[in-house]
Short mmCIF file of C-alpha atoms in Angstrom, two decimals:
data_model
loop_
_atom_site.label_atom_id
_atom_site.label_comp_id
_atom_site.label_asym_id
_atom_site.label_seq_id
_atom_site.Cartn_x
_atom_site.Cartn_y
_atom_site.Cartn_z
CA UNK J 1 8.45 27.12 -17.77
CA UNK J 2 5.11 26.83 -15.70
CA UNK J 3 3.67 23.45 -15.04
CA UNK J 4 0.68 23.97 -17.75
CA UNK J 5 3.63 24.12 -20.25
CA UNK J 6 4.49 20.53 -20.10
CA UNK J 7 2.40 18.44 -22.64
CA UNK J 8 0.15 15.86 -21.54
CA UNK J 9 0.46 12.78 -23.30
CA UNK J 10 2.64 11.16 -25.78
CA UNK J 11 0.60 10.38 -28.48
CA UNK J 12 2.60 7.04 -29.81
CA UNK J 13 0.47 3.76 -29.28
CA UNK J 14 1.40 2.45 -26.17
CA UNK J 15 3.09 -1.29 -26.81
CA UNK J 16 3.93 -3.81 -23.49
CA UNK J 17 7.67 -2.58 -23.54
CA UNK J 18 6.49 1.24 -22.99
CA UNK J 19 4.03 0.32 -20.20
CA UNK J 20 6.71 -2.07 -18.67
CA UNK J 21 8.93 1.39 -19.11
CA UNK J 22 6.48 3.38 -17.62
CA UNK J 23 5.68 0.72 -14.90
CA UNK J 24 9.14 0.42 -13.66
CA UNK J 25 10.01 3.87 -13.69
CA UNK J 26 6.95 5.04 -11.56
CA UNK J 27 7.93 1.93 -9.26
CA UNK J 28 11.68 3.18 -8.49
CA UNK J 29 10.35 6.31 -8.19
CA UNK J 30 7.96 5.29 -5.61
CA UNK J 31 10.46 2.97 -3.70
CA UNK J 32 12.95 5.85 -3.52
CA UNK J 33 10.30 8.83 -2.11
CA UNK J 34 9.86 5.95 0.51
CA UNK J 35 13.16 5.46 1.19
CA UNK J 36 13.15 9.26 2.33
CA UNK J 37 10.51 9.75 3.88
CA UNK J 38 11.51 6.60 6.05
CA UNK J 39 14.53 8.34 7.18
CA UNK J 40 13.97 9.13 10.42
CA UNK J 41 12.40 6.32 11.61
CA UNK J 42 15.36 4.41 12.41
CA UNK J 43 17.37 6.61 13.69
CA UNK J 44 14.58 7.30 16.51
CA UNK J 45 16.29 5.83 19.06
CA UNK J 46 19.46 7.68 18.30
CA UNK J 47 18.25 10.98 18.53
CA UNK J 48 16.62 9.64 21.66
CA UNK J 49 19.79 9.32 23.32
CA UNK J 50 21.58 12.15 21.32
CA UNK J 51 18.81 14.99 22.37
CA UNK J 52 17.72 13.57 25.60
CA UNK J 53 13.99 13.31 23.73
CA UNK J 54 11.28 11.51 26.18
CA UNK J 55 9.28 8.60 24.41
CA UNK J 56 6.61 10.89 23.33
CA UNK J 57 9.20 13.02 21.32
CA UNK J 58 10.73 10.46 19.78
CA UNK J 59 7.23 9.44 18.99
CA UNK J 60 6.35 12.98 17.37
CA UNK J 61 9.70 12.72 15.44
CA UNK J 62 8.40 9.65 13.68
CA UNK J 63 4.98 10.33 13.54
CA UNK J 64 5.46 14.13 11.87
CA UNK J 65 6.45 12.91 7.75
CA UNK J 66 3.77 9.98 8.18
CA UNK J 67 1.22 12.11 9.00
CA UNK J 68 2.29 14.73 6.65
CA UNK J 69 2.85 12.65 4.22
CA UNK J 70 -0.48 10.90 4.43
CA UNK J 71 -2.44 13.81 4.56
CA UNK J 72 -0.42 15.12 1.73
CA UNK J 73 -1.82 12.92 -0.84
CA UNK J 74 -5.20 14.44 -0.82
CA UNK J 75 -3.94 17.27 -2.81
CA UNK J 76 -1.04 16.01 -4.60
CA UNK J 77 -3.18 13.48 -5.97
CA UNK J 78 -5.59 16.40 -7.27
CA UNK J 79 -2.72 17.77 -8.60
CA UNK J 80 -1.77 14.39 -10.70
CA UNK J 81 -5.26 14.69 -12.32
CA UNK J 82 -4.20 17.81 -13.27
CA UNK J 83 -1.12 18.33 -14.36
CA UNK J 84 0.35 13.76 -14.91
CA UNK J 85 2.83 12.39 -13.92
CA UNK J 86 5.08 14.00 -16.04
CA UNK J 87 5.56 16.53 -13.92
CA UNK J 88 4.56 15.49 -10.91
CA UNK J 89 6.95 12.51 -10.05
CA UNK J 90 9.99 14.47 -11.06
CA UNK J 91 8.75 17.77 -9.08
CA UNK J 92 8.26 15.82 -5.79
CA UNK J 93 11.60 14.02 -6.29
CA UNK J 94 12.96 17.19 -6.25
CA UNK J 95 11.22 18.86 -3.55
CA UNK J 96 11.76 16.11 -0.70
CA UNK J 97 15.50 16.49 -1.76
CA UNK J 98 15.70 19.84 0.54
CA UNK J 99 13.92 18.60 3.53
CA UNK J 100 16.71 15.19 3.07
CA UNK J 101 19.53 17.55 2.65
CA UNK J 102 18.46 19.71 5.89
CA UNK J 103 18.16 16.99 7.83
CA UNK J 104 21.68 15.35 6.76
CA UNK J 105 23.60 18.33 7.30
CA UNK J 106 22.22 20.78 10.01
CA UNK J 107 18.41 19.62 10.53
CA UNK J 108 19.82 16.42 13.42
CA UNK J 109 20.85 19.21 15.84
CA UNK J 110 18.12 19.62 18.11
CA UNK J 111 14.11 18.41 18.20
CA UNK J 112 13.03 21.77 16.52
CA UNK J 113 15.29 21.33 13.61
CA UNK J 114 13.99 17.45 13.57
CA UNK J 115 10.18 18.27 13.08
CA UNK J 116 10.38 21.12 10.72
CA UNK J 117 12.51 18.78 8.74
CA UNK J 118 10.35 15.94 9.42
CA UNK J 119 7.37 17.97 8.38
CA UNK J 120 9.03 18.99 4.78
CA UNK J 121 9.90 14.92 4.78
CA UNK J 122 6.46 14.35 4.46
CA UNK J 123 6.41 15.43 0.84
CA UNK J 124 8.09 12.10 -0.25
CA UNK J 125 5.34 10.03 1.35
CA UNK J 126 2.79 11.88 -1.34
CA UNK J 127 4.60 10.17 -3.96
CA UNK J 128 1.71 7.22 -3.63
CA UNK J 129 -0.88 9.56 -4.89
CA UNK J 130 1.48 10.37 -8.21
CA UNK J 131 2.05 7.31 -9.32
CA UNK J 132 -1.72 5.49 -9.18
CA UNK J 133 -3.29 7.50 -11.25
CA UNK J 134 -0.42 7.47 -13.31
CA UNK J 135 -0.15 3.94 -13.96
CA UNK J 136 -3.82 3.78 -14.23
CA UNK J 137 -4.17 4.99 -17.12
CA UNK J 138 -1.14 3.35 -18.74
CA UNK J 139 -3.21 0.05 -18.24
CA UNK J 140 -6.57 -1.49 -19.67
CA UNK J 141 -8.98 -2.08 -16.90
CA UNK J 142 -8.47 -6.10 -17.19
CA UNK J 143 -4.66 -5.02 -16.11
CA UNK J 144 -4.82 -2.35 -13.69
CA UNK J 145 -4.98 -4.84 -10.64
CA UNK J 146 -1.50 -6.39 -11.61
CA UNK J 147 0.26 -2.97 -12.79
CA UNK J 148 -0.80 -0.71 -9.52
CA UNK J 149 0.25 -3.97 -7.31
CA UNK J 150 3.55 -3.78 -8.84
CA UNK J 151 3.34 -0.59 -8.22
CA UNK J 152 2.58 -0.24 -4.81
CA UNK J 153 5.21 -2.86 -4.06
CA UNK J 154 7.23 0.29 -4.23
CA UNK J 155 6.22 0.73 -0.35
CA UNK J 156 9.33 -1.58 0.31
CA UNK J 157 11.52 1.77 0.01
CA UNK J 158 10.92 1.94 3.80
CA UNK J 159 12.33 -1.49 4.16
CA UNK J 160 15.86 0.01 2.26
CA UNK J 161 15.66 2.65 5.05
CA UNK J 162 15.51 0.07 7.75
CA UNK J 163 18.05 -1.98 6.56
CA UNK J 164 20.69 0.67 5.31
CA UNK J 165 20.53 3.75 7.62
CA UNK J 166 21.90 2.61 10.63
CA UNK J 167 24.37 1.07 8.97
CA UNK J 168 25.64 3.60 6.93
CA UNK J 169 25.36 6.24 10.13
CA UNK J 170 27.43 3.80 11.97
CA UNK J 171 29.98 3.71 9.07
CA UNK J 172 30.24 7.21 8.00
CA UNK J 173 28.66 9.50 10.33
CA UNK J 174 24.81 11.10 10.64
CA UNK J 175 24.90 12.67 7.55
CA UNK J 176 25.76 10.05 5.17
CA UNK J 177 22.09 8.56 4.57
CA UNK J 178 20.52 11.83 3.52
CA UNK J 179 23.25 12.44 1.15
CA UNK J 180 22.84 8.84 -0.43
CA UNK J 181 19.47 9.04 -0.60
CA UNK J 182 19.51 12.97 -2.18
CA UNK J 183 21.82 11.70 -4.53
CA UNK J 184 19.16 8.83 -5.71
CA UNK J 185 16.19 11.07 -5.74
CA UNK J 186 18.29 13.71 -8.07
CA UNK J 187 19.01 11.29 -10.21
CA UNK J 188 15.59 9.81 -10.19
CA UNK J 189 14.50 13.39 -10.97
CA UNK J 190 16.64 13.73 -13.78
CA UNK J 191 15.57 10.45 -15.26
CA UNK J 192 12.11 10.69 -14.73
CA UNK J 193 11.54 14.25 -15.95
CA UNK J 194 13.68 12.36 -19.81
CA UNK J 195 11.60 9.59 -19.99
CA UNK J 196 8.46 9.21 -18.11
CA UNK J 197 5.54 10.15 -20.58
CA UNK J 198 1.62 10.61 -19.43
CA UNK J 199 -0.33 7.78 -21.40
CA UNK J 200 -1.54 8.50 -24.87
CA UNK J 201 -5.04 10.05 -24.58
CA UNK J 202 -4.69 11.64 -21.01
CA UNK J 203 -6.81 14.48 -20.95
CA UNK J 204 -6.47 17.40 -18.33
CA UNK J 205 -9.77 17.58 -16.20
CA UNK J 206 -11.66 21.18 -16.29
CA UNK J 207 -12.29 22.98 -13.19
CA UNK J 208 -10.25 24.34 -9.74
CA UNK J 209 -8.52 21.74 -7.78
CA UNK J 210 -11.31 22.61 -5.02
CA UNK J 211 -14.13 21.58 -6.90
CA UNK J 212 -13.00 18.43 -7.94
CA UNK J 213 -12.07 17.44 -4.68
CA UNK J 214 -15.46 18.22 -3.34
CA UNK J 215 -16.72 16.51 -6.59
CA UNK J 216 -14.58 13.13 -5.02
CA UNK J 217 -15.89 13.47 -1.57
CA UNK J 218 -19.17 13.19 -3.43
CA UNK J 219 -18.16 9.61 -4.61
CA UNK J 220 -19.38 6.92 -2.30
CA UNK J 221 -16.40 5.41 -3.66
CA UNK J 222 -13.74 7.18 -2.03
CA UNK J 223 -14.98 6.62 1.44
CA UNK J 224 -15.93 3.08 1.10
CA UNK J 225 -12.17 2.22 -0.31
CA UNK J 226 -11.23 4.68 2.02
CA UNK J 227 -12.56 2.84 4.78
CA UNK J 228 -10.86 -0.81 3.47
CA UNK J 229 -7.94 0.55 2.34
CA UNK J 230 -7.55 1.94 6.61
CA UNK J 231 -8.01 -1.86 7.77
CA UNK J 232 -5.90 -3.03 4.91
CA UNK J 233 -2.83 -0.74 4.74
CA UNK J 234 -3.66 0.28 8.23
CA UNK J 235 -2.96 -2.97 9.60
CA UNK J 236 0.05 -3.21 7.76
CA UNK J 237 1.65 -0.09 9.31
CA UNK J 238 0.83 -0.96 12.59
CA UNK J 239 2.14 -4.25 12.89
CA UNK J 240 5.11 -3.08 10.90
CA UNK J 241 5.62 -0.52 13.47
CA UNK J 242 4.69 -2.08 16.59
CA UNK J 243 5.35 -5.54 16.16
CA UNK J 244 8.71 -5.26 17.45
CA UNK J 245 7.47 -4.08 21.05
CA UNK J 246 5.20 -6.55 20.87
CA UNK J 247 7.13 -10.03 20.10
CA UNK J 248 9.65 -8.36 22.81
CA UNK J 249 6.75 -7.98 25.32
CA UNK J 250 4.61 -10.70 25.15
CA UNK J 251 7.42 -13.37 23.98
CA UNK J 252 10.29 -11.95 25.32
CA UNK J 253 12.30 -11.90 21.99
CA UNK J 254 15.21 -10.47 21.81
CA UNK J 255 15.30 -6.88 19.57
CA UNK J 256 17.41 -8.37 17.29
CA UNK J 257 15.13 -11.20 16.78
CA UNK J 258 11.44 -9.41 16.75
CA UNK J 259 13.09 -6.96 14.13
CA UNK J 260 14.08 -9.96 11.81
CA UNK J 261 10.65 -11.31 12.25
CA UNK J 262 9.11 -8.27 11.56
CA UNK J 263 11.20 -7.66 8.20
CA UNK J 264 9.95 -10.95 6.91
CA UNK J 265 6.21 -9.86 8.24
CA UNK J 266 6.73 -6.63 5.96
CA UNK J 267 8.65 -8.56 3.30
CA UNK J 268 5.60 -11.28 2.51
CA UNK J 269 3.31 -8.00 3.01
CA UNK J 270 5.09 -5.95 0.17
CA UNK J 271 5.37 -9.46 -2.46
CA UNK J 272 1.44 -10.16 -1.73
CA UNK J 273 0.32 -6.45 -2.74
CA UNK J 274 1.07 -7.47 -6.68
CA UNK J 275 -0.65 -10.56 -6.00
CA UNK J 276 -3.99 -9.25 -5.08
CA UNK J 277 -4.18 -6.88 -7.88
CA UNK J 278 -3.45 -9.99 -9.90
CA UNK J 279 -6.32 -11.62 -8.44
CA UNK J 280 -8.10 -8.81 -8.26
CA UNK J 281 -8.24 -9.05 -12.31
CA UNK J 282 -8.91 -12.58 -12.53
CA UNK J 283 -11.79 -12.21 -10.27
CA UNK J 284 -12.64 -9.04 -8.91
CA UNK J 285 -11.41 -6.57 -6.00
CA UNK J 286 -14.85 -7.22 -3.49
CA UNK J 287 -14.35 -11.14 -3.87
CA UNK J 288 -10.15 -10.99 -3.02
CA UNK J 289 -10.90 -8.78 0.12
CA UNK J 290 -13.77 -10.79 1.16
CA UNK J 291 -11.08 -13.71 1.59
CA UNK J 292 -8.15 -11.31 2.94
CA UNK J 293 -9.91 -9.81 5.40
CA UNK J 294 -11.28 -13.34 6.16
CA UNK J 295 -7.56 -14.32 7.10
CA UNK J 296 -7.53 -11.30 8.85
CA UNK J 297 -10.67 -11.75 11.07
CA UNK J 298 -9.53 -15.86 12.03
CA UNK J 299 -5.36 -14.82 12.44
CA UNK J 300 -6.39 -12.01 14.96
CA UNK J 301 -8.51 -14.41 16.91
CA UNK J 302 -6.05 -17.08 17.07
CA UNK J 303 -3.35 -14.46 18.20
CA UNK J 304 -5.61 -12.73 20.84
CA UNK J 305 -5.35 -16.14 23.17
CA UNK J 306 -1.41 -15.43 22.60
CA UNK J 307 -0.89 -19.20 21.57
CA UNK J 308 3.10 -20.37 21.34
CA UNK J 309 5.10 -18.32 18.70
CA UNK J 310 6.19 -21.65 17.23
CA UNK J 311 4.04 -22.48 15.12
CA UNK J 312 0.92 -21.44 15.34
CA UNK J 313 1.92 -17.57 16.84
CA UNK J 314 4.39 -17.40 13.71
CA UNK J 315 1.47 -19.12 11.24
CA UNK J 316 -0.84 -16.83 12.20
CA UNK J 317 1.16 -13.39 11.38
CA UNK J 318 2.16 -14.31 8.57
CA UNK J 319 -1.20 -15.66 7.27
CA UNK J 320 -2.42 -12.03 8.38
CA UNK J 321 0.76 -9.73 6.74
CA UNK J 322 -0.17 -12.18 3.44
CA UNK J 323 -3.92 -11.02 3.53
CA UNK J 324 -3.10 -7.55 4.65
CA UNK J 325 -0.46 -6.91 1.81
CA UNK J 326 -3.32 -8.68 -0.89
CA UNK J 327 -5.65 -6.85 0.38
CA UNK J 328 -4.15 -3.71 0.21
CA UNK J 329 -3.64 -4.46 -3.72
CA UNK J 330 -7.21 -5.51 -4.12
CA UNK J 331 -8.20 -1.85 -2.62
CA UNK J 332 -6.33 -0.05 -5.17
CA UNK J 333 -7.72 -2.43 -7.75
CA UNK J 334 -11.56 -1.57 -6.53
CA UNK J 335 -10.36 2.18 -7.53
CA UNK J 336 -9.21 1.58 -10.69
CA UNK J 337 -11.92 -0.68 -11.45
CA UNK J 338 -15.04 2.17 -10.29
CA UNK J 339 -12.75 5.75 -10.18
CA UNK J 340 -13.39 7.99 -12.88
CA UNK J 341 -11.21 8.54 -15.27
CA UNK J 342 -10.62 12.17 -14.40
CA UNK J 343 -10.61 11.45 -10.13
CA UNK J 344 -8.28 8.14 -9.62
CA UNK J 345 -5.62 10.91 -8.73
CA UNK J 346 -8.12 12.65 -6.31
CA UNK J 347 -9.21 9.46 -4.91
CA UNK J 348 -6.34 7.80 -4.33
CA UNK J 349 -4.90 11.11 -2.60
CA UNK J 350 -8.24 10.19 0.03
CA UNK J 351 -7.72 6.85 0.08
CA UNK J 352 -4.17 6.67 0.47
CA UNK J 353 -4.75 9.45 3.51
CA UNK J 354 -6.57 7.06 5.29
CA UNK J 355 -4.52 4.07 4.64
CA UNK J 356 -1.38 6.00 6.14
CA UNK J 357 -3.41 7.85 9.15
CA UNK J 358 -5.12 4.26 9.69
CA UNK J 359 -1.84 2.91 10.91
CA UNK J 360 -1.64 5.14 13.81
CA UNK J 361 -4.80 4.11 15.76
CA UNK J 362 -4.00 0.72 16.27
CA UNK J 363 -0.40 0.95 18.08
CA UNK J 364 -1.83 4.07 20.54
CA UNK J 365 -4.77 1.19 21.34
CA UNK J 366 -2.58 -2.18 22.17
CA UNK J 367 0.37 0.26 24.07
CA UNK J 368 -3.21 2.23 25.90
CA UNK J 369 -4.77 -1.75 26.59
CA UNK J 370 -1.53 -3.66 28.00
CA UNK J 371 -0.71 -0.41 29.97
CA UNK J 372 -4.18 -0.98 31.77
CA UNK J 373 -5.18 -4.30 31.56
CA UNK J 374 -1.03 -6.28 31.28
CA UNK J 375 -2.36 -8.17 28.00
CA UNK J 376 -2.56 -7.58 24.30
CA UNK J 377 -5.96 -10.10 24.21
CA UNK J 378 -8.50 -6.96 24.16
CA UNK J 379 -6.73 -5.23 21.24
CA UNK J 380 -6.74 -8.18 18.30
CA UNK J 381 -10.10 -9.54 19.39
CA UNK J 382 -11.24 -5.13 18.45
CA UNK J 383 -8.65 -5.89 15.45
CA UNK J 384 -10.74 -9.20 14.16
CA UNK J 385 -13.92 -7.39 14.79
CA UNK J 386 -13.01 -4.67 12.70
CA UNK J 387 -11.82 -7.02 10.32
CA UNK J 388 -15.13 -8.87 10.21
CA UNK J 389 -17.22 -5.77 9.71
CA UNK J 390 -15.14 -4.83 6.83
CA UNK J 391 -15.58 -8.39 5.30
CA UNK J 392 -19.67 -8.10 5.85
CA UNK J 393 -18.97 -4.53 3.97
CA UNK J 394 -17.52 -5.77 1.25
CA UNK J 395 -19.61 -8.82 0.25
CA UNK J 396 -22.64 -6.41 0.24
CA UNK J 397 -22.31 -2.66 -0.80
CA UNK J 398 -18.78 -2.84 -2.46
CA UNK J 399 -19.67 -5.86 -4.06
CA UNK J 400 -23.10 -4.47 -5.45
CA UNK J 401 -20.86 -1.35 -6.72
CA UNK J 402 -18.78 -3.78 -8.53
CA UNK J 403 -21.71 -6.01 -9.86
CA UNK J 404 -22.87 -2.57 -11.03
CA UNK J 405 -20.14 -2.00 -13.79
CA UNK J 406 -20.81 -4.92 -15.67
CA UNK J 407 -23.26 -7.91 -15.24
CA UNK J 408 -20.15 -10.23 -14.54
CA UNK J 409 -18.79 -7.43 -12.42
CA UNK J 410 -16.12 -6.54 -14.39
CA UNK J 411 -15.39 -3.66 -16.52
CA UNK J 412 -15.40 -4.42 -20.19
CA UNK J 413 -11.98 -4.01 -21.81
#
């Protein structure tokens, strides 16, 4: 049966308990395409020691399915325009169950094997750009905040990676994560491609998949939540990724210890995302990053002068992973407040790129700073800069984009 085959909607009114359905099952789906493409992450170090990789490889192991998997959303998300979420969050379930499988079983044998799986990984990071557009149009606009920042909570999937595979490699042996988690995402899969229904009046947009994407690169939309959502979720994935080198480096903290702090900076990141959609449809999206990316701006400053972790070093993260995770939700609430109907896929596939690929700058910047100049000072003052530009951004052209849709700014339900 080819994909076109698959019908597009489910006609039945929608009521709260089928959205809630819907919702949740796009969520788990989410959390568990995370989970894989998470999976090699923690075992870096292992395969470190295993291969005899230098730092750079183990760097290129990690960096390979985030990359891929960022860049990946551009056309998957076309794709979800096209053909819903019907078959597109069962078919990439299935998919990033090979690359899982390989990896488990033969792919952890040498550095070649690692990156070809890694690569094939990537497809599980894509899942993002499924499930926006999906929800989206489950919603009413006065909702769609809320429902995609539930949604996106789903990024926590990498935190079941970091807390489960090591311990289940130490247990049982290399392969038993992959298998665990291929065993989820068939059952997902199965599940998904049973009950998960494209929301009543989705229509299939006209036109080659290359078209509309140039038609969404038209959209001054995509590149100026594009260009938020790489501070916002950017920020995120750097600190989540380098914090750890840096409590260790510039407070001497045990691993142990910076990796506990850094699970709570990821776990008040992930429970804020919900929140700024929610205030993103109380309010509006430009108005909730305005005063995230406000936090932002002041909790880099303070940390540049590398004040004592206790309190005001500890205060200061987590003021900034609260903003970051809000103000990631308030992005994704900008696009489905202005996105067209027909291109939230398409622009969340952009967007999300440049959320995932915005993570990357920032570590390469601080490791490139302290290596010449012994402190971490130069890199979050650039970090509140950046931070401040995007807040002067928002409170002018996004905000006169969102003042645009209605005279109160908001969309009429």
């Amino acid at each position: 049966m080819g994909l076109s085959a698959v019908p597009a909607t489910d006609h039945r009114p929608p009521t709260t308990g089928r959205r809630a359905l819907m919702l949740g099952l796009a969520t788990i789906g989410f959390a568990l395409n995370f989970w894989a493409w998470a999976l090699l992450s923690p075992l870096g170090p292992r395969f470190k020691d295993d291969l005899g990789l230098s730092a750079f490889q183990q760097a290129l192991l990690v960096a390979v399915p985030v990359v891929v998997g960022s860049v990946g959303r551009i056309p998957v998300g076309a794709l979800t325009d096209r053909f819903g979420g019907r078959v597109m969050f069962p078919l990439v379930s299935a998919v990033t169950i090979v690359p899982v499988l390989f990896l488990g079983l033969v792919g952890h044998t040498s550095l070649a094997a690692l990156l070809v799986g890694g690569f094939f990984l990537g497809v599980g990071g894509t899942a993002f750009a499924v499930g926006v557009p999906f929800v989206n149009l489950w919603f009413p606009p006065e909702r769609r905040g809320l429902a995609i920042g539930i949604f996106g909570a789903g990024m926590g999937g990498t935190a079941i990676s970091a807390l489960t595979t090591v311990k289940l490699v130490e247990r049982w042996g290399v392969a038993t994560p992959f298998a665990v988690t291929a065993v989820a995402l068939a059952l997902y899969a199965v599940v998904a491609a049973v009950l998960l229904r494209d929301a009543p009046g989705r229509t299939a947009p006209t036109g080659s998949v290359t078209a509309r994407m140039a038609a969404t690169a038209r959209l001054p939309l995509t590149w100026q939540a594009s260009a938020l959502y790489a501070v916002a979720f950017g920020g995120f994935v750097a600190f989540s990724v380098y914090l750890p080198a840096y409590l260790g480096t510039a407070y001497g903290l045990a691993q142990a210890d910076a990796a506990n702090r850094m699970a709570g900076f990821v776990l008040l990141a992930v429970v804020m995302r919900p929140v700024g959609g929610w205030l993103s449809d109380r309010w509006d999206p430009a108005r909730v990053l305005v005063a995230c990316l406000a936090v932002v701006t002041v909790g880099a400053v303070v940390q540049a002068f590398t004040p004592a972790l206790m309190p005001l070093g500890t205060l200061a993260f987590l003021a900034m992973a609260a903003a970051l995770g809000g103000g990631s939700g308030a992005v994704f609430a900008l696009v489905a407040l202005l996105a067209p109907a027909d291109k939230v896929g398409a622009v969340t596939g952009v967007v999300g790129a440049a959320g995932g690929l915005g993570g990357f700058v920032p570590p390469l910047v601080m490791g490139a700073l302290y290596g010449a100049l012994s402190s971490y000072a130069l890199g979050l003052a650039a970090l509140a800069v950046v931070a401040l530009a995007s807040l002067l951004f928002t409170a002018t052209a996004v905000r006169r984009a969102v003042r645009a849709v209605t005279p109160e700014g908001r969309r009429a339900p």
